[in-house]
Amino acid sequence: MTVRIAGEALNACSGCEISFLDMGERCITLMETLQIVHLPLLMDSKHSGITGRDHSFDIPEADIGLVSGSIKTDDHFHLARAMRKACSTVVALGTCAGHGGIPAMANAYDNQEIEQCFLSTISTDQGSLFPSAHVPALMDTCRAVDEIIRVDHYLPGCPPHPDHIFGLLTALAKGQDYDLPAKSVCSNCPALRNGKGEVVRLLRPLDLPAKASPGTGESRNGLLCFIEQGFLCMGPVTIDGCGGNSSLARCIEAGVPCRGCFGPLPYPGDQRLAMLNALVSNGIDMDSLPETRSLLRFSGGHGRLTPPFGKKDTRTDGS
Amino acid sequence: MIPRFEPVIIGFLCNWCSYTGADLAGVARMQYPPNLRPIRVMCTGMVHPGLVMEAFDQGTDGVLILGCHPGECHYLEGNKKALARAGVIFRVLEDKGINPERFEIQWISSAEASVFAELVTRFTQKIQKLGPYSPLPRQAYDTGIKTYDRL
Ligand code: SF4
Ligand code: SF4
Ligand code: SF4
């Protein structure tokens, strides 16, 4: 029996689909049991809804639906629902689909600000308006996919690792479950950790480390934990798995701190709250960060990121 | 007559000072509003900011964290940690569009029953003035679908 796959990208960058292709030769292995029936970013299958004329998305029936990207417009909303109708299993592919991802950073502003931002630049004509025709209307906030439709499986990552995409698709084809281990990036990090207490302020990325790390070679032997060097590393609050089957986290392997792209641990969690808590509990001054909203740069969906207090019109608080 | 707004206030009270202080206020039959729902914790230092945010997510109107006076922590530095974590709570409340006035951290020793009663009275009145906190369901997107009917 062939398993049919459909895919759609909503408020997405196509990185997740590229990661799909990055499976390389394994794609061919997969195609022995799987058949892609619809995936506009990779195949020549289109639907009329994309022109904004109507909301009829003729997505063929499929067993597995890969939905990447978050939901911010009219089109995304209807497309997500059409995917749910067409597919018996829906996978939220990538951090955008699971947690809001990069596009959900828009949630720190209201739509008016967002529109102003691109309508009143030096190069825009005076008096430009948000187009009403041919462009889908904006929703109030940018949502993760599971805020609109039921999601059966999550594959976090920006983008997810090809190993996990392969693992998930093979597992689903066999009717099995597939989950990433619920561990943090730190749990798998080779960095040396000497304990709490020495760092009291975080440095900016281009500053010299507070404490030099002895090991910087390829193997990362002797690498000192980035936080102990004085840099922000989101490893403690981010789910592990970005290394794929080779276990080392990708950014750590490259010698830079984790930025949190695999989304919060535990699910659903608040990466900013957890990270700030981890910092202050260890005596690190959180005011040494210029701002904290960017700690939600990958997980601003689910109402985690909102315009700040004091903006009366957008406050969720009644007072 | 409009019924008076009776806020729900969650209090995290440390076992060694504030809870004992609250106990004493009860034994001494002091009068204070019944809006506080005390939760006894071994130390305020163990109250993760996530717990406070969860209380708000579930619709509480105010949260109090009450611990021992600085320097009197049963575990030496727990209240110091609680204070640092309170900073995170204030910051995140503000950023999430919740009035940070709805949260307070205070120190009550086991002998300060009257201070406890006064504090709960003042805090309750403050929350009554602020009005109920309702985590408004973010406006259901206007597609004719009023709630997200999860297909
Ligand atoms: S999760 Fe990352 S790679 Fe995937 S669509 Fe979103 S931004 Fe792109
Ligand atoms: S904070 Fe970063 S560098 Fe330190 S152990 Fe965790 S992942 Fe590794
Ligand atoms: S180390 Fe962190 S930011 Fe880098 S790929 Fe892994 S989860 Fe993403």
Short mmCIF file of C-alpha atoms and ligand atoms in Angstrom, two decimals:
data_model
loop_
_atom_site.label_atom_id
_atom_site.label_comp_id
_atom_site.label_asym_id
_atom_site.label_seq_id
_atom_site.Cartn_x
_atom_site.Cartn_y
_atom_site.Cartn_z
CA MET A 1 0.00 0.00 0.00
CA THR A 2 1.38 3.41 -0.83
CA VAL A 3 1.03 6.15 1.73
CA ARG A 4 -0.01 9.45 0.24
CA ILE A 5 1.64 12.68 1.40
CA ALA A 6 0.33 16.20 0.92
CA GLY A 7 2.19 19.29 2.02
CA GLU A 8 1.52 22.99 2.30
CA ALA A 9 3.60 25.95 3.38
CA LEU A 10 1.69 28.67 5.23
CA ASN A 11 3.52 31.65 6.74
CA ALA A 12 6.78 29.92 5.97
CA CYS A 13 10.15 30.39 4.35
CA SER A 14 10.37 27.07 2.43
CA GLY A 15 13.30 26.01 4.62
CA CYS A 16 11.32 23.09 5.93
CA GLU A 17 10.72 21.81 2.41
CA ILE A 18 14.40 22.27 1.57
CA SER A 19 15.12 20.16 4.61
CA PHE A 20 12.79 17.54 3.15
CA LEU A 21 14.93 17.51 0.00
CA ASP A 22 18.03 17.36 2.20
CA MET A 23 17.08 13.79 2.98
CA GLY A 24 18.93 13.21 -0.26
CA GLU A 25 19.02 9.63 -1.43
CA ARG A 26 16.72 8.64 1.36
CA CYS A 27 13.96 10.45 -0.56
CA ILE A 28 14.25 7.70 -3.15
CA THR A 29 13.99 5.02 -0.47
CA LEU A 30 10.94 6.80 0.91
CA MET A 31 9.25 7.00 -2.46
CA GLU A 32 9.07 3.21 -2.55
CA THR A 33 6.32 3.37 0.04
CA LEU A 34 5.25 7.01 -0.11
CA GLN A 35 3.74 9.07 -2.85
CA ILE A 36 3.65 12.86 -2.86
CA VAL A 37 0.26 13.90 -4.14
CA HIS A 38 0.47 17.60 -3.41
CA LEU A 39 3.35 19.80 -2.31
CA PRO A 40 3.38 23.11 -4.19
CA LEU A 41 6.88 24.11 -3.10
CA LEU A 42 8.42 20.93 -4.49
CA MET A 43 5.96 19.66 -7.10
CA ASP A 44 3.88 21.25 -9.79
CA SER A 45 0.56 21.09 -7.99
CA LYS A 46 -1.37 24.27 -7.48
CA HIS A 47 -4.78 25.32 -6.31
CA SER A 48 -6.97 28.20 -7.27
CA GLY A 49 -7.21 29.65 -3.79
CA ILE A 50 -3.71 31.03 -4.02
CA THR A 51 -4.89 33.87 -6.25
CA GLY A 52 -7.07 35.14 -3.44
CA ARG A 53 -10.22 34.82 -5.53
CA ASP A 54 -11.93 32.27 -3.37
CA HIS A 55 -11.20 29.88 -0.58
CA SER A 56 -11.57 26.65 -2.43
CA PHE A 57 -8.37 24.76 -1.97
CA ASP A 58 -8.60 21.56 -3.89
CA ILE A 59 -6.13 19.50 -1.94
CA PRO A 60 -6.23 15.80 -2.83
CA GLU A 61 -6.96 13.29 -0.09
CA ALA A 62 -3.82 12.13 1.68
CA ASP A 63 -2.74 10.01 4.62
CA ILE A 64 -0.06 12.37 5.91
CA GLY A 65 -0.26 16.15 5.69
CA LEU A 66 2.93 18.13 6.25
CA VAL A 67 2.03 21.67 7.28
CA SER A 68 4.91 24.10 7.60
CA GLY A 69 4.66 27.70 8.67
CA SER A 70 2.40 29.60 11.02
CA ILE A 71 -0.93 31.28 10.39
CA LYS A 72 -1.24 35.02 9.91
CA THR A 73 -3.56 35.61 6.97
CA ASP A 74 -6.93 34.67 5.71
CA ASP A 75 -5.34 32.32 3.21
CA HIS A 76 -3.24 30.49 5.78
CA PHE A 77 -6.33 30.01 7.89
CA HIS A 78 -8.38 28.41 5.16
CA LEU A 79 -5.46 26.47 3.79
CA ALA A 80 -4.76 24.95 7.20
CA ARG A 81 -8.39 23.91 7.50
CA ALA A 82 -8.39 22.47 4.00
CA MET A 83 -5.28 20.45 4.92
CA ARG A 84 -7.00 19.12 8.01
CA LYS A 85 -9.97 18.04 5.95
CA ALA A 86 -7.86 16.38 3.28
CA CYS A 87 -5.34 14.56 5.47
CA SER A 88 -5.96 11.89 8.06
CA THR A 89 -2.75 12.70 9.95
CA VAL A 90 -1.43 16.23 10.19
CA VAL A 91 2.21 16.92 11.01
CA ALA A 92 3.25 20.38 12.16
CA LEU A 93 6.54 20.56 10.31
CA GLY A 94 9.03 22.98 11.74
CA THR A 95 9.04 25.46 14.59
CA CYS A 96 6.79 27.92 12.75
CA ALA A 97 4.02 25.36 12.56
CA GLY A 98 4.57 24.10 16.10
CA HIS A 99 5.27 27.27 18.06
CA GLY A 100 4.83 30.24 15.74
CA GLY A 101 8.49 30.49 14.84
CA ILE A 102 10.18 33.51 13.33
CA PRO A 103 6.97 34.93 11.75
CA ALA A 104 5.32 35.04 15.19
CA MET A 105 7.75 37.78 16.19
CA ALA A 106 5.09 39.94 14.56
CA ASN A 107 3.02 39.30 17.69
CA ALA A 108 5.09 41.86 19.56
CA TYR A 109 3.32 44.51 17.48
CA ASP A 110 -0.22 45.11 16.38
CA ASN A 111 -1.21 45.03 12.73
CA GLN A 112 -1.31 48.79 12.47
CA GLU A 113 2.34 49.04 13.44
CA ILE A 114 3.25 46.26 11.07
CA GLU A 115 1.47 47.91 8.18
CA GLN A 116 2.97 51.28 9.02
CA CYS A 117 6.36 49.73 9.06
CA PHE A 118 6.27 48.81 5.41
CA LEU A 119 3.88 51.49 4.13
CA SER A 120 5.83 54.47 5.38
CA THR A 121 9.40 53.88 4.36
CA ILE A 122 11.56 56.34 2.48
CA SER A 123 10.92 54.48 -0.76
CA THR A 124 7.15 54.01 -0.42
CA ASP A 125 4.74 56.38 -2.11
CA GLN A 126 3.04 58.76 0.28
CA GLY A 127 -0.42 57.72 1.31
CA SER A 128 -0.05 54.05 0.40
CA LEU A 129 -2.71 51.80 1.80
CA PHE A 130 -2.78 48.14 2.62
CA PRO A 131 -4.07 46.54 -0.57
CA SER A 132 -7.60 45.25 -0.25
CA ALA A 133 -7.69 43.15 -3.41
CA HIS A 134 -5.50 40.18 -4.34
CA VAL A 135 -3.77 40.20 -0.97
CA PRO A 136 -5.28 38.13 1.82
CA ALA A 137 -6.30 40.03 4.93
CA LEU A 138 -4.11 39.87 8.03
CA MET A 139 -5.32 38.07 11.14
CA ASP A 140 -4.94 39.74 14.52
CA THR A 141 -2.08 37.53 15.66
CA CYS A 142 0.28 35.04 14.16
CA ARG A 143 -0.70 31.61 15.40
CA ALA A 144 0.85 28.20 15.58
CA VAL A 145 -0.99 25.65 13.48
CA ASP A 146 -2.48 23.85 16.48
CA GLU A 147 -4.25 27.04 17.51
CA ILE A 148 -6.44 26.63 14.43
CA ILE A 149 -6.58 22.93 13.64
CA ARG A 150 -5.85 19.70 15.47
CA VAL A 151 -2.28 18.53 14.98
CA ASP A 152 -1.25 14.90 15.39
CA HIS A 153 2.53 15.10 15.29
CA TYR A 154 5.07 17.82 15.88
CA LEU A 155 8.47 17.98 14.29
CA PRO A 156 10.20 21.06 15.68
CA GLY A 157 13.26 22.70 14.24
CA CYS A 158 14.03 25.66 12.07
CA PRO A 159 14.28 23.74 9.88
CA PRO A 160 13.74 20.22 11.25
CA HIS A 161 16.62 17.85 10.70
CA PRO A 162 16.31 15.62 7.59
CA ASP A 163 17.06 12.61 9.82
CA HIS A 164 13.94 13.35 11.83
CA ILE A 165 11.79 13.96 8.74
CA PHE A 166 12.93 10.59 7.44
CA GLY A 167 12.38 8.97 10.82
CA LEU A 168 8.91 10.45 11.16
CA LEU A 169 7.74 9.57 7.67
CA THR A 170 9.01 5.99 7.90
CA ALA A 171 7.43 5.58 11.31
CA LEU A 172 4.09 7.01 10.17
CA ALA A 173 4.12 4.86 7.05
CA LYS A 174 4.42 1.83 9.33
CA GLY A 175 1.70 3.18 11.56
CA GLN A 176 4.13 3.85 14.42
CA ASP A 177 4.63 6.90 16.61
CA TYR A 178 7.62 9.20 16.44
CA ASP A 179 8.72 11.64 19.10
CA LEU A 180 11.85 13.61 19.76
CA PRO A 181 13.40 12.86 23.13
CA ALA A 182 12.18 15.33 25.74
CA LYS A 183 15.66 16.48 26.69
CA SER A 184 17.32 19.87 26.55
CA VAL A 185 20.17 20.84 24.26
CA CYS A 186 22.36 21.10 27.38
CA SER A 187 21.76 17.45 28.19
CA ASN A 188 23.66 16.58 25.06
CA CYS A 189 26.17 19.38 25.04
CA PRO A 190 29.87 18.51 25.26
CA ALA A 191 30.74 21.83 26.93
CA LEU A 192 32.48 21.82 30.29
CA ARG A 193 30.39 23.11 33.14
CA ASN A 194 32.08 24.18 36.35
CA GLY A 195 29.03 25.31 38.25
CA LYS A 196 27.25 28.46 39.20
CA GLY A 197 28.17 31.82 40.33
CA GLU A 198 30.95 33.52 38.41
CA VAL A 199 29.03 35.28 35.68
CA VAL A 200 26.81 38.11 36.87
CA ARG A 201 26.22 39.92 33.61
CA LEU A 202 25.72 38.64 30.09
CA LEU A 203 27.89 39.98 27.31
CA ARG A 204 26.94 41.01 23.80
CA PRO A 205 27.81 38.52 21.07
CA LEU A 206 30.86 40.44 19.85
CA ASP A 207 32.36 41.06 23.29
CA LEU A 208 35.39 39.15 24.43
CA PRO A 209 34.40 36.20 26.62
CA ALA A 210 34.45 36.79 30.36
CA LYS A 211 36.41 33.61 30.65
CA ALA A 212 38.33 32.20 27.75
CA SER A 213 37.34 28.75 26.64
CA PRO A 214 40.38 26.50 26.41
CA GLY A 215 39.01 24.24 23.70
CA THR A 216 37.81 25.64 20.43
CA GLY A 217 39.05 22.94 18.07
CA GLU A 218 36.92 20.85 15.74
CA SER A 219 36.09 18.28 18.38
CA ARG A 220 34.93 20.97 20.84
CA ASN A 221 37.11 19.25 23.39
CA GLY A 222 37.43 21.50 26.38
CA LEU A 223 34.79 23.96 25.20
CA LEU A 224 33.53 25.96 28.16
CA CYS A 225 29.77 26.38 28.50
CA PHE A 226 28.76 29.58 26.71
CA ILE A 227 26.86 30.89 29.68
CA GLU A 228 29.96 30.47 31.82
CA GLN A 229 31.84 32.40 29.16
CA GLY A 230 29.26 35.13 29.63
CA PHE A 231 27.13 34.65 26.53
CA LEU A 232 23.45 33.93 26.25
CA CYS A 233 22.82 30.32 25.24
CA MET A 234 19.26 29.03 24.97
CA GLY A 235 20.36 25.42 25.39
CA PRO A 236 18.77 24.98 28.84
CA VAL A 237 15.26 25.73 27.59
CA THR A 238 15.36 24.25 24.10
CA ILE A 239 14.45 20.74 23.08
CA ASP A 240 17.33 18.66 21.82
CA GLY A 241 17.46 16.93 18.48
CA CYS A 242 18.91 19.43 16.02
CA GLY A 243 21.94 17.21 15.50
CA GLY A 244 19.76 14.56 13.95
CA ASN A 245 21.14 11.08 14.35
CA SER A 246 24.60 12.40 15.17
CA SER A 247 23.91 13.71 18.59
CA LEU A 248 25.83 17.00 18.76
CA ALA A 249 23.66 20.13 18.59
CA ARG A 250 24.30 22.01 15.38
CA CYS A 251 25.17 25.44 16.72
CA ILE A 252 27.34 24.08 19.51
CA GLU A 253 29.14 22.02 16.90
CA ALA A 254 29.75 25.21 14.95
CA GLY A 255 31.05 26.92 18.06
CA VAL A 256 28.19 29.35 18.64
CA PRO A 257 25.52 29.41 21.36
CA CYS A 258 22.11 27.84 20.81
CA ARG A 259 19.45 30.32 19.76
CA GLY A 260 16.55 28.10 20.64
CA CYS A 261 15.27 27.12 17.23
CA PHE A 262 13.90 23.72 18.28
CA GLY A 263 11.37 25.41 20.48
CA PRO A 264 10.52 25.17 24.14
CA LEU A 265 11.06 22.28 26.48
CA PRO A 266 8.76 21.08 27.96
CA TYR A 267 5.99 21.43 25.42
CA PRO A 268 4.16 23.78 25.59
CA GLY A 269 6.55 26.03 27.43
CA ASP A 270 7.64 29.62 27.50
CA GLN A 271 11.24 29.92 26.39
CA ARG A 272 11.62 33.48 27.63
CA LEU A 273 10.19 32.81 31.06
CA ALA A 274 12.23 29.67 31.50
CA MET A 275 15.45 31.25 30.25
CA LEU A 276 15.12 34.39 32.38
CA ASN A 277 14.30 32.20 35.35
CA ALA A 278 17.40 30.11 34.72
CA LEU A 279 19.53 33.24 34.47
CA VAL A 280 18.30 35.03 37.58
CA SER A 281 18.25 31.86 39.68
CA ASN A 282 21.97 31.63 38.99
CA GLY A 283 22.63 35.21 39.94
CA ILE A 284 22.86 36.64 36.43
CA ASP A 285 21.39 40.11 36.00
CA MET A 286 18.67 39.91 33.37
CA ASP A 287 18.94 43.64 32.77
CA SER A 288 22.25 42.96 31.08
CA LEU A 289 20.13 41.82 28.15
CA PRO A 290 19.02 44.81 26.09
CA GLU A 291 15.56 43.29 25.73
CA THR A 292 13.96 39.94 26.42
CA ARG A 293 11.24 39.57 23.84
CA SER A 294 13.67 38.15 21.35
CA LEU A 295 14.00 35.12 23.62
CA LEU A 296 10.65 34.21 22.11
CA ARG A 297 11.96 34.56 18.61
CA PHE A 298 11.07 30.96 17.87
CA SER A 299 8.03 30.46 20.05
CA GLY A 300 5.90 33.59 20.01
CA GLY A 301 2.70 31.73 19.13
CA HIS A 302 0.14 30.46 21.63
CA GLY A 303 -0.23 33.97 23.00
CA ARG A 304 3.29 33.99 24.46
CA LEU A 305 4.39 37.11 22.67
CA THR A 306 2.05 40.11 22.83
CA PRO A 307 2.35 43.86 22.52
CA PRO A 308 3.63 45.19 25.86
CA PHE A 309 1.57 46.49 28.76
CA GLY A 310 0.65 50.12 28.57
CA LYS A 311 -0.70 50.00 25.06
CA LYS A 312 -4.29 50.21 26.12
CA ASP A 313 -5.92 49.14 22.90
CA THR A 314 -3.99 45.92 22.66
CA ARG A 315 -3.88 44.90 26.29
CA THR A 316 -5.42 41.58 27.12
CA ASP A 317 -5.86 42.77 30.69
CA GLY A 318 -9.21 44.25 31.60
CA SER A 319 -7.68 46.89 33.89
CA MET B 1 -27.29 46.33 43.16
CA ILE B 2 -24.15 45.23 41.39
CA PRO B 3 -22.53 42.51 43.49
CA ARG B 4 -19.13 43.51 44.79
CA PHE B 5 -16.28 42.07 42.79
CA GLU B 6 -14.66 39.32 44.83
CA PRO B 7 -11.24 38.69 43.32
CA VAL B 8 -9.51 35.35 43.37
CA ILE B 9 -6.03 35.81 44.78
CA ILE B 10 -3.48 33.03 44.85
CA GLY B 11 -0.82 33.25 47.55
CA PHE B 12 2.37 31.24 47.66
CA LEU B 13 3.30 31.27 51.36
CA CYS B 14 6.52 29.88 52.69
CA ASN B 15 6.19 27.20 55.32
CA TRP B 16 8.51 28.74 57.90
CA CYS B 17 7.48 32.38 58.13
CA SER B 18 4.51 33.59 56.13
CA TYR B 19 2.34 30.52 56.48
CA THR B 20 2.98 30.45 60.20
CA GLY B 21 2.23 34.16 60.29
CA ALA B 22 -1.03 33.55 58.47
CA ASP B 23 -1.78 30.77 60.90
CA LEU B 24 -1.20 33.10 63.80
CA ALA B 25 -3.53 35.67 62.24
CA GLY B 26 -6.17 32.96 62.20
CA VAL B 27 -5.53 31.87 65.77
CA ALA B 28 -5.65 35.50 66.89
CA ARG B 29 -8.97 35.86 65.06
CA MET B 30 -7.81 38.80 63.00
CA GLN B 31 -10.17 40.02 60.31
CA TYR B 32 -9.06 40.06 56.71
CA PRO B 33 -10.79 39.43 53.38
CA PRO B 34 -11.29 35.79 52.45
CA ASN B 35 -10.12 36.25 48.88
CA LEU B 36 -6.66 34.83 49.37
CA ARG B 37 -6.18 31.16 48.49
CA PRO B 38 -2.96 30.29 50.27
CA ILE B 39 -0.70 27.61 48.88
CA ARG B 40 1.93 26.43 51.32
CA VAL B 41 5.35 25.94 49.78
CA MET B 42 8.49 24.91 51.60
CA CYS B 43 10.31 28.02 50.40
CA THR B 44 9.39 30.94 48.15
CA GLY B 45 12.60 30.19 46.27
CA MET B 46 10.92 27.12 44.82
CA VAL B 47 8.08 29.04 43.18
CA HIS B 48 8.90 28.93 39.49
CA PRO B 49 7.68 32.01 37.60
CA GLY B 50 5.82 29.56 35.38
CA LEU B 51 3.51 28.76 38.30
CA VAL B 52 2.58 32.41 38.69
CA MET B 53 1.99 32.78 34.97
CA GLU B 54 -0.10 29.64 34.97
CA ALA B 55 -2.25 31.07 37.74
CA PHE B 56 -2.92 34.10 35.55
CA ASP B 57 -3.53 31.91 32.51
CA GLN B 58 -6.21 30.16 34.49
CA GLY B 59 -7.83 33.43 35.37
CA THR B 60 -6.70 34.42 38.86
CA ASP B 61 -6.99 38.14 39.53
CA GLY B 62 -3.83 38.58 41.58
CA VAL B 63 -0.89 36.64 42.94
CA LEU B 64 1.06 37.16 46.16
CA ILE B 65 4.35 35.54 47.03
CA LEU B 66 5.03 35.80 50.76
CA GLY B 67 8.33 34.74 52.25
CA CYS B 68 10.65 35.28 55.21
CA HIS B 69 12.44 38.56 55.69
CA PRO B 70 15.78 38.80 53.88
CA GLY B 71 18.44 37.09 55.93
CA GLU B 72 15.92 34.95 57.76
CA CYS B 73 15.38 32.28 55.12
CA HIS B 74 15.27 28.78 56.55
CA TYR B 75 17.35 27.73 53.56
CA LEU B 76 19.65 30.77 53.78
CA GLU B 77 19.07 32.27 50.32
CA GLY B 78 15.68 31.04 49.11
CA ASN B 79 13.98 34.39 49.43
CA LYS B 80 16.83 36.05 47.57
CA LYS B 81 16.15 33.69 44.71
CA ALA B 82 12.43 34.40 44.99
CA LEU B 83 13.11 38.12 44.69
CA ALA B 84 15.26 37.59 41.60
CA ARG B 85 12.51 35.45 40.09
CA ALA B 86 9.94 38.10 40.96
CA GLY B 87 11.87 40.45 38.70
CA VAL B 88 11.27 38.01 35.86
CA ILE B 89 7.58 37.82 36.70
CA PHE B 90 7.18 41.61 36.65
CA ARG B 91 9.00 41.83 33.34
CA VAL B 92 7.00 39.08 31.67
CA LEU B 93 3.64 40.28 33.05
CA GLU B 94 4.30 43.69 31.63
CA ASP B 95 5.29 42.30 28.29
CA LYS B 96 2.32 40.00 28.15
CA GLY B 97 -0.08 42.89 28.60
CA ILE B 98 -1.05 42.00 32.17
CA ASN B 99 -0.93 44.82 34.70
CA PRO B 100 2.16 44.07 36.86
CA GLU B 101 0.32 45.59 39.83
CA ARG B 102 -1.54 42.31 40.06
CA PHE B 103 1.53 40.63 41.47
CA GLU B 104 3.43 41.35 44.67
CA ILE B 105 6.22 39.77 46.66
CA GLN B 106 6.36 40.61 50.36
CA TRP B 107 8.10 39.44 53.50
CA ILE B 108 6.09 38.32 56.54
CA SER B 109 7.70 36.78 59.60
CA SER B 110 5.96 34.14 61.68
CA ALA B 111 5.16 36.73 64.35
CA GLU B 112 3.74 39.37 62.02
CA ALA B 113 0.14 38.24 61.98
CA SER B 114 -1.17 41.80 61.90
CA VAL B 115 1.15 42.72 59.05
CA PHE B 116 -0.18 39.74 57.15
CA ALA B 117 -3.81 40.73 57.75
CA GLU B 118 -3.12 44.31 56.68
CA LEU B 119 -1.28 43.21 53.59
CA VAL B 120 -4.03 40.87 52.45
CA THR B 121 -6.61 43.61 53.07
CA ARG B 122 -4.63 46.19 51.11
CA PHE B 123 -3.83 43.83 48.24
CA THR B 124 -7.42 42.64 47.95
CA GLN B 125 -8.65 46.23 47.82
CA LYS B 126 -6.08 47.06 45.18
CA ILE B 127 -7.19 44.14 43.00
CA GLN B 128 -10.83 45.10 43.55
CA LYS B 129 -9.98 48.51 42.17
CA LEU B 130 -8.14 47.05 39.20
CA GLY B 131 -11.12 44.87 38.39
CA PRO B 132 -11.22 41.28 37.26
CA TYR B 133 -8.45 39.92 35.15
CA SER B 134 -9.84 38.07 32.23
CA PRO B 135 -7.43 36.50 29.84
CA LEU B 136 -9.64 37.61 26.98
CA PRO B 137 -9.79 34.93 24.36
CA ARG B 138 -7.92 36.64 21.60
CA GLN B 139 -10.63 37.71 19.22
CA ALA B 140 -11.72 34.74 17.23
CA TYR B 141 -10.69 35.54 13.73
CA ASP B 142 -13.55 36.99 11.81
CA THR B 143 -14.29 34.25 9.35
CA GLY B 144 -17.76 33.58 10.53
CA ILE B 145 -16.30 30.83 12.67
CA LYS B 146 -16.78 32.06 16.18
CA THR B 147 -14.64 29.60 18.03
CA TYR B 148 -11.84 27.59 16.61
CA ASP B 149 -13.86 24.54 15.90
CA ARG B 150 -11.08 22.06 15.88
CA LEU B 151 -11.81 19.89 12.93
S1 SF4 C 1 10.41 26.49 10.74
FE1 SF4 C 1 12.15 27.67 10.01
S2 SF4 C 1 12.70 26.65 8.09
FE2 SF4 C 1 10.61 26.01 8.59
S3 SF4 C 1 9.26 27.46 7.54
FE3 SF4 C 1 9.62 28.24 9.59
S4 SF4 C 1 11.33 29.69 9.38
FE4 SF4 C 1 11.32 28.35 7.59
S1 SF4 C 2 24.06 26.51 28.05
FE1 SF4 C 2 24.70 26.15 25.94
S2 SF4 C 2 26.91 25.82 26.03
FE2 SF4 C 2 26.11 25.62 28.12
S3 SF4 C 2 25.74 23.42 28.38
FE3 SF4 C 2 23.82 24.33 27.66
S4 SF4 C 2 23.87 24.13 25.43
FE4 SF4 C 2 25.97 23.80 26.18
S1 SF4 C 3 21.77 24.46 18.79
FE1 SF4 C 3 19.82 25.47 19.23
S2 SF4 C 3 19.59 27.10 17.69
FE2 SF4 C 3 21.21 25.69 17.00
S3 SF4 C 3 20.16 24.26 15.63
FE3 SF4 C 3 20.18 23.34 17.68
S4 SF4 C 3 18.25 23.98 18.68
FE4 SF4 C 3 18.59 25.28 16.88
#
